[in-house]
XYZ file of N, CA and C in Angstrom:
408
model
N -40.723 -63.638 38.693
C -41.161 -64.395 39.852
C -42.357 -65.254 39.455
N -43.135 -65.667 40.431
C -44.280 -66.518 40.130
C -43.956 -67.999 40.214
N -42.756 -68.348 40.679
C -42.359 -69.739 40.793
C -43.104 -70.435 41.923
N -43.528 -69.673 42.933
C -44.195 -70.218 44.103
C -45.498 -69.475 44.326
N -46.514 -70.222 44.722
C -47.819 -69.603 44.944
C -47.849 -68.784 46.229
N -47.096 -69.235 47.231
C -47.098 -68.537 48.512
C -45.676 -68.471 49.074
N -45.495 -67.553 50.003
C -44.228 -67.454 50.720
C -43.962 -68.746 51.494
N -45.009 -69.306 52.069
C -44.872 -70.551 52.829
C -44.367 -71.698 51.954
N -44.848 -71.779 50.724
C -44.405 -72.829 49.801
C -42.916 -72.638 49.464
N -42.487 -71.411 49.253
C -41.080 -71.105 49.017
C -40.240 -71.538 50.212
N -40.705 -71.236 51.410
C -39.988 -71.630 52.624
C -39.907 -73.145 52.754
N -41.018 -73.834 52.482
C -41.056 -75.305 52.573
C -40.112 -75.957 51.565
N -40.121 -75.442 50.336
C -39.385 -76.079 49.241
C -37.909 -75.684 49.172
N -37.585 -74.476 49.605
C -36.223 -73.969 49.433
C -35.505 -73.747 50.764
N -36.101 -72.959 51.632
C -35.364 -72.516 52.816
C -35.207 -73.593 53.883
N -36.277 -74.284 54.220
C -36.130 -75.344 55.228
C -35.108 -76.395 54.798
N -35.184 -76.921 53.570
C -34.155 -77.889 53.160
C -32.743 -77.301 53.181
N -32.595 -76.042 52.797
C -31.284 -75.395 52.805
C -30.722 -75.315 54.221
N -31.521 -74.832 55.154
C -31.047 -74.670 56.528
C -30.741 -76.022 57.172
N -31.529 -77.034 56.836
C -31.246 -78.380 57.336
C -29.929 -78.909 56.743
N -29.751 -78.703 55.447
C -28.522 -79.126 54.770
C -27.297 -78.466 55.399
N -27.427 -77.211 55.758
C -26.333 -76.479 56.385
C -26.109 -76.899 57.837
N -27.011 -77.681 58.404
C -26.864 -78.155 59.777
C -27.323 -77.166 60.836
N -28.132 -76.191 60.459
C -28.632 -75.203 61.412
C -29.954 -75.658 62.030
N -30.195 -75.186 63.225
C -31.506 -75.283 63.850
C -32.224 -73.985 63.510
N -33.531 -74.028 63.452
C -34.266 -72.806 63.122
C -35.663 -72.865 63.709
N -36.219 -71.702 63.861
C -37.618 -71.589 64.264
C -38.323 -70.714 63.248
N -39.369 -71.257 62.678
C -40.194 -70.476 61.748
C -41.182 -69.647 62.546
N -41.442 -68.462 62.034
C -42.406 -67.553 62.651
C -42.091 -67.321 64.127
N -40.826 -67.027 64.387
C -40.372 -66.740 65.748
C -40.974 -65.416 66.215
N -41.670 -65.395 67.353
C -42.263 -64.138 67.827
C -41.197 -63.150 68.284
N -41.364 -61.927 67.879
C -40.467 -60.840 68.251
C -41.333 -59.785 68.938
N -41.188 -59.677 70.253
C -42.033 -58.790 71.046
C -41.318 -57.475 71.317
N -42.080 -56.390 71.273
C -41.518 -55.088 71.599
C -42.618 -54.196 72.163
N -42.176 -53.152 72.864
C -43.095 -52.234 73.526
C -42.828 -50.824 73.046
N -43.903 -50.109 72.764
C -43.831 -48.678 72.482
C -44.748 -48.022 73.509
N -44.144 -47.314 74.437
C -44.939 -46.733 75.525
C -45.585 -47.842 76.337
N -46.904 -47.843 76.362
C -47.633 -48.878 77.105
C -48.253 -49.916 76.177
N -47.936 -49.828 74.889
C -48.501 -50.771 73.925
C -47.494 -51.878 73.626
N -47.979 -53.113 73.684
C -47.158 -54.276 73.385
C -47.478 -54.773 71.983
N -46.445 -55.126 71.248
C -46.608 -55.581 69.871
C -45.817 -56.873 69.664
N -46.320 -57.697 68.768
C -45.607 -58.912 68.389
C -45.538 -58.977 66.874
N -44.332 -59.168 66.364
C -44.104 -59.433 64.945
C -43.529 -60.842 64.859
N -43.484 -61.385 63.681
C -42.984 -62.743 63.519
C -41.864 -62.783 62.493
N -40.715 -63.290 62.945
C -39.543 -63.439 62.090
C -39.720 -64.722 61.294
N -39.524 -64.662 59.983
C -39.746 -65.838 59.142
C -38.890 -67.019 59.606
N -37.589 -66.811 59.773
C -36.692 -67.855 60.274
C -35.669 -67.228 61.206
N -35.619 -67.708 62.427
C -34.535 -67.377 63.336
C -33.608 -68.591 63.328
N -32.355 -68.370 62.956
C -31.420 -69.466 62.677
C -30.368 -69.546 63.786
N -30.145 -70.775 64.262
C -29.179 -71.000 65.344
C -28.284 -72.186 65.014
N -27.170 -72.231 65.738
C -26.320 -73.413 65.767
C -25.959 -73.642 67.235
N -25.116 -74.614 67.555
C -24.817 -74.869 68.977
C -24.221 -73.677 69.733
N -23.625 -72.734 69.034
C -23.032 -71.558 69.690
C -24.048 -70.458 69.955
N -25.244 -70.549 69.379
C -26.266 -69.523 69.598
C -26.880 -69.050 68.295
N -27.444 -67.845 68.334
C -28.123 -67.283 67.165
C -27.099 -66.944 66.088
N -27.425 -67.328 64.859
C -26.550 -67.087 63.717
C -27.050 -65.900 62.911
N -28.322 -65.929 62.521
C -28.883 -64.879 61.680
C -30.398 -65.003 61.692
N -31.046 -64.147 60.929
C -32.465 -64.297 60.666
C -32.703 -64.125 59.175
N -33.738 -64.783 58.700
C -34.148 -64.685 57.305
C -35.487 -63.977 57.242
N -35.576 -62.994 56.388
C -36.850 -62.360 56.041
C -37.139 -62.789 54.609
N -38.277 -63.442 54.415
C -38.604 -64.050 53.134
C -39.741 -63.308 52.454
N -39.637 -63.216 51.142
C -40.664 -62.577 50.333
C -40.963 -63.462 49.133
N -42.204 -63.439 48.705
C -42.624 -64.246 47.557
C -42.023 -63.708 46.262
N -41.715 -62.402 46.251
C -41.020 -61.833 45.091
C -40.343 -60.529 45.487
N -39.214 -60.295 44.881
C -38.514 -59.014 44.987
C -38.068 -58.671 43.574
N -38.845 -57.818 42.955
C -38.612 -57.488 41.553
C -38.035 -56.093 41.345
N -37.958 -55.307 42.435
C -37.425 -53.951 42.282
C -36.843 -53.462 43.601
N -36.218 -52.297 43.563
C -35.552 -51.742 44.743
C -36.524 -51.397 45.862
N -37.736 -51.003 45.527
C -38.726 -50.665 46.559
C -39.100 -51.912 47.354
N -39.367 -53.016 46.668
C -39.694 -54.261 47.365
C -38.519 -54.730 48.216
N -37.298 -54.605 47.701
C -36.122 -54.993 48.468
C -35.966 -54.103 49.695
N -36.110 -52.814 49.528
C -35.930 -51.895 50.660
C -36.978 -52.131 51.738
N -38.201 -52.458 51.361
C -39.230 -52.782 52.355
C -38.830 -54.020 53.164
N -38.318 -55.031 52.494
C -37.874 -56.248 53.182
C -36.682 -55.941 54.087
N -35.743 -55.134 53.613
C -34.568 -54.760 54.399
C -34.995 -54.016 55.663
N -35.904 -53.072 55.531
C -36.375 -52.314 56.696
C -36.990 -53.232 57.742
N -37.770 -54.182 57.283
C -38.403 -55.133 58.190
C -37.353 -55.993 58.898
N -36.431 -56.570 58.144
C -35.400 -57.443 58.722
C -34.470 -56.657 59.639
N -34.122 -55.452 59.250
C -33.244 -54.623 60.080
C -33.902 -54.340 61.429
N -35.180 -54.057 61.422
C -35.901 -53.816 62.679
C -35.827 -55.031 63.589
N -36.059 -56.209 63.023
C -35.978 -57.432 63.826
C -34.567 -57.638 64.366
N -33.568 -57.435 63.524
C -32.177 -57.618 63.950
C -31.829 -56.680 65.098
N -32.231 -55.437 64.973
C -31.946 -54.465 66.029
C -32.659 -54.832 67.327
N -33.897 -55.273 67.235
C -34.650 -55.668 68.430
C -34.001 -56.849 69.145
N -33.462 -57.793 68.375
C -32.894 -59.006 68.957
C -31.387 -58.935 69.183
N -30.759 -57.847 68.733
C -29.314 -57.708 68.916
C -28.503 -58.608 67.990
N -29.026 -58.863 66.804
C -28.335 -59.678 65.798
C -27.663 -58.722 64.815
N -26.405 -58.981 64.471
C -25.665 -58.018 63.641
C -25.732 -58.317 62.140
N -26.659 -59.178 61.722
C -26.766 -59.479 60.294
C -28.144 -60.056 60.001
N -28.481 -60.110 58.727
C -29.738 -60.737 58.305
C -29.660 -61.081 56.826
N -30.583 -61.952 56.415
C -30.656 -62.397 55.024
C -32.064 -62.137 54.508
N -32.138 -61.537 53.346
C -33.402 -61.413 52.620
C -33.410 -62.539 51.595
N -34.505 -63.293 51.554
C -34.594 -64.429 50.633
C -35.877 -64.333 49.829
N -35.761 -64.621 48.542
C -36.921 -64.696 47.657
C -36.557 -65.639 46.510
N -37.525 -66.031 45.709
C -37.194 -66.881 44.565
C -36.174 -66.244 43.617
N -36.037 -64.929 43.662
C -35.076 -64.248 42.795
C -33.646 -64.342 43.312
N -33.480 -64.588 44.616
C -32.134 -64.686 45.152
C -32.063 -64.394 46.635
N -30.825 -64.156 47.079
C -30.528 -63.896 48.482
C -29.699 -62.626 48.584
N -29.989 -61.809 49.588
C -29.245 -60.603 49.894
C -28.759 -60.740 51.326
N -27.457 -60.672 51.527
C -26.865 -60.849 52.845
C -26.360 -59.493 53.320
N -26.844 -59.096 54.499
C -26.517 -57.793 55.060
C -25.850 -57.946 56.412
N -24.992 -56.981 56.735
C -24.512 -56.843 58.103
C -24.964 -55.479 58.598
N -25.024 -55.351 59.906
C -25.381 -54.080 60.514
C -24.143 -53.447 61.133
N -23.982 -52.159 60.883
C -22.979 -51.347 61.561
C -23.782 -50.301 62.328
N -23.959 -50.558 63.618
C -24.894 -49.791 64.458
C -26.275 -49.969 63.851
N -26.895 -48.929 63.327
C -28.224 -49.103 62.728
C -28.190 -48.955 61.201
N -26.999 -49.027 60.618
C -26.863 -48.929 59.166
C -26.666 -50.308 58.556
N -27.506 -50.643 57.585
C -27.360 -51.928 56.913
C -26.366 -51.797 55.762
N -25.552 -52.826 55.603
C -24.549 -52.848 54.545
C -24.723 -54.146 53.770
N -25.015 -54.019 52.485
C -25.160 -55.199 51.632
C -23.782 -55.789 51.377
N -23.606 -57.049 51.750
C -22.331 -57.718 51.532
C -22.327 -58.552 50.273
N -23.447 -59.197 50.004
C -23.496 -60.037 48.820
C -24.935 -60.236 48.372
N -25.115 -60.231 47.069
C -26.397 -60.577 46.448
C -26.135 -61.782 45.567
N -26.833 -62.865 45.852
C -26.667 -64.101 45.097
C -27.967 -64.382 44.375
N -27.936 -64.337 43.057
C -29.149 -64.598 42.291
C -29.485 -66.075 42.354
N -30.725 -66.403 42.081
C -31.140 -67.817 42.102
C -30.362 -68.617 41.060
N -29.954 -67.990 39.956
C -29.191 -68.680 38.915
C -27.799 -69.103 39.388
N -27.185 -68.332 40.270
C -25.833 -68.634 40.725
C -25.790 -69.263 42.112
N -26.963 -69.530 42.681
C -27.004 -69.997 44.063
C -26.275 -71.312 44.281
N -26.480 -72.296 43.435
C -25.876 -73.617 43.652
C -24.353 -73.528 43.754
N -23.735 -72.713 42.914
C -22.276 -72.610 42.949
C -21.772 -71.774 44.128
N -22.632 -70.958 44.733
C -22.210 -70.092 45.837
C -22.818 -70.500 47.182
N -23.510 -71.619 47.211
C -24.227 -72.029 48.419
C -23.304 -72.152 49.632
N -22.184 -72.828 49.492
C -21.297 -73.025 50.640
C -20.602 -71.728 51.052
N -20.238 -70.883 50.094
C -19.620 -69.606 50.467
C -20.630 -68.704 51.177
N -21.910 -68.842 50.835
C -22.957 -68.092 51.523
C -23.041 -68.533 52.982
N -23.010 -69.828 53.221
C -23.045 -70.361 54.585
C -21.834 -69.853 55.371
N -20.669 -69.908 54.774
C -19.448 -69.448 55.443
C -19.519 -67.965 55.785
N -20.069 -67.159 54.884
C -20.194 -65.719 55.123
C -21.134 -65.465 56.296
N -22.252 -66.158 56.324
C -23.215 -65.963 57.414
C -22.577 -66.334 58.765
N -21.855 -67.440 58.797
C -21.188 -67.836 60.040
C -20.102 -66.835 60.443
N -19.376 -66.327 59.477
C -18.322 -65.344 59.754
C -18.926 -64.060 60.333
N -20.060 -63.654 59.830
C -20.708 -62.441 60.321
C -21.097 -62.568 61.774
N -21.572 -63.739 62.141
C -21.994 -63.962 63.522
C -20.818 -63.790 64.469
N -19.633 -64.117 64.023
C -18.459 -64.056 64.886
C -17.867 -62.663 64.979
N -18.328 -61.747 64.152
C -17.785 -60.369 64.185
C -18.459 -59.550 65.266
């Protein structure tokens, strides 16, 4: 890793252009509100992605994912957001690649891992998979 100084720079240089190219609408740092007892909390989803039919997916972005612990932390975070918003899938994104997950109840299932080296050749199939998941 180390290709980007900040997560924001990675989002500016890679993710925003990608989502625009795919024709999606998105909101960066979308607030996700939840309550535990009488306490109110707000977390922020890196990208909430939509198209004219509604919400497609969410992206949880990290500046680096170099091992299973870092990946699992990102997955736990994204899964929580997906469950709160009723979204049945999510994408983990980092300079190392993309991990596309679907949810079966509260269990995450990795469908595809696309490394940054193979991304260009799999970009359109990734978009198709994300759209297909939304329809399930």
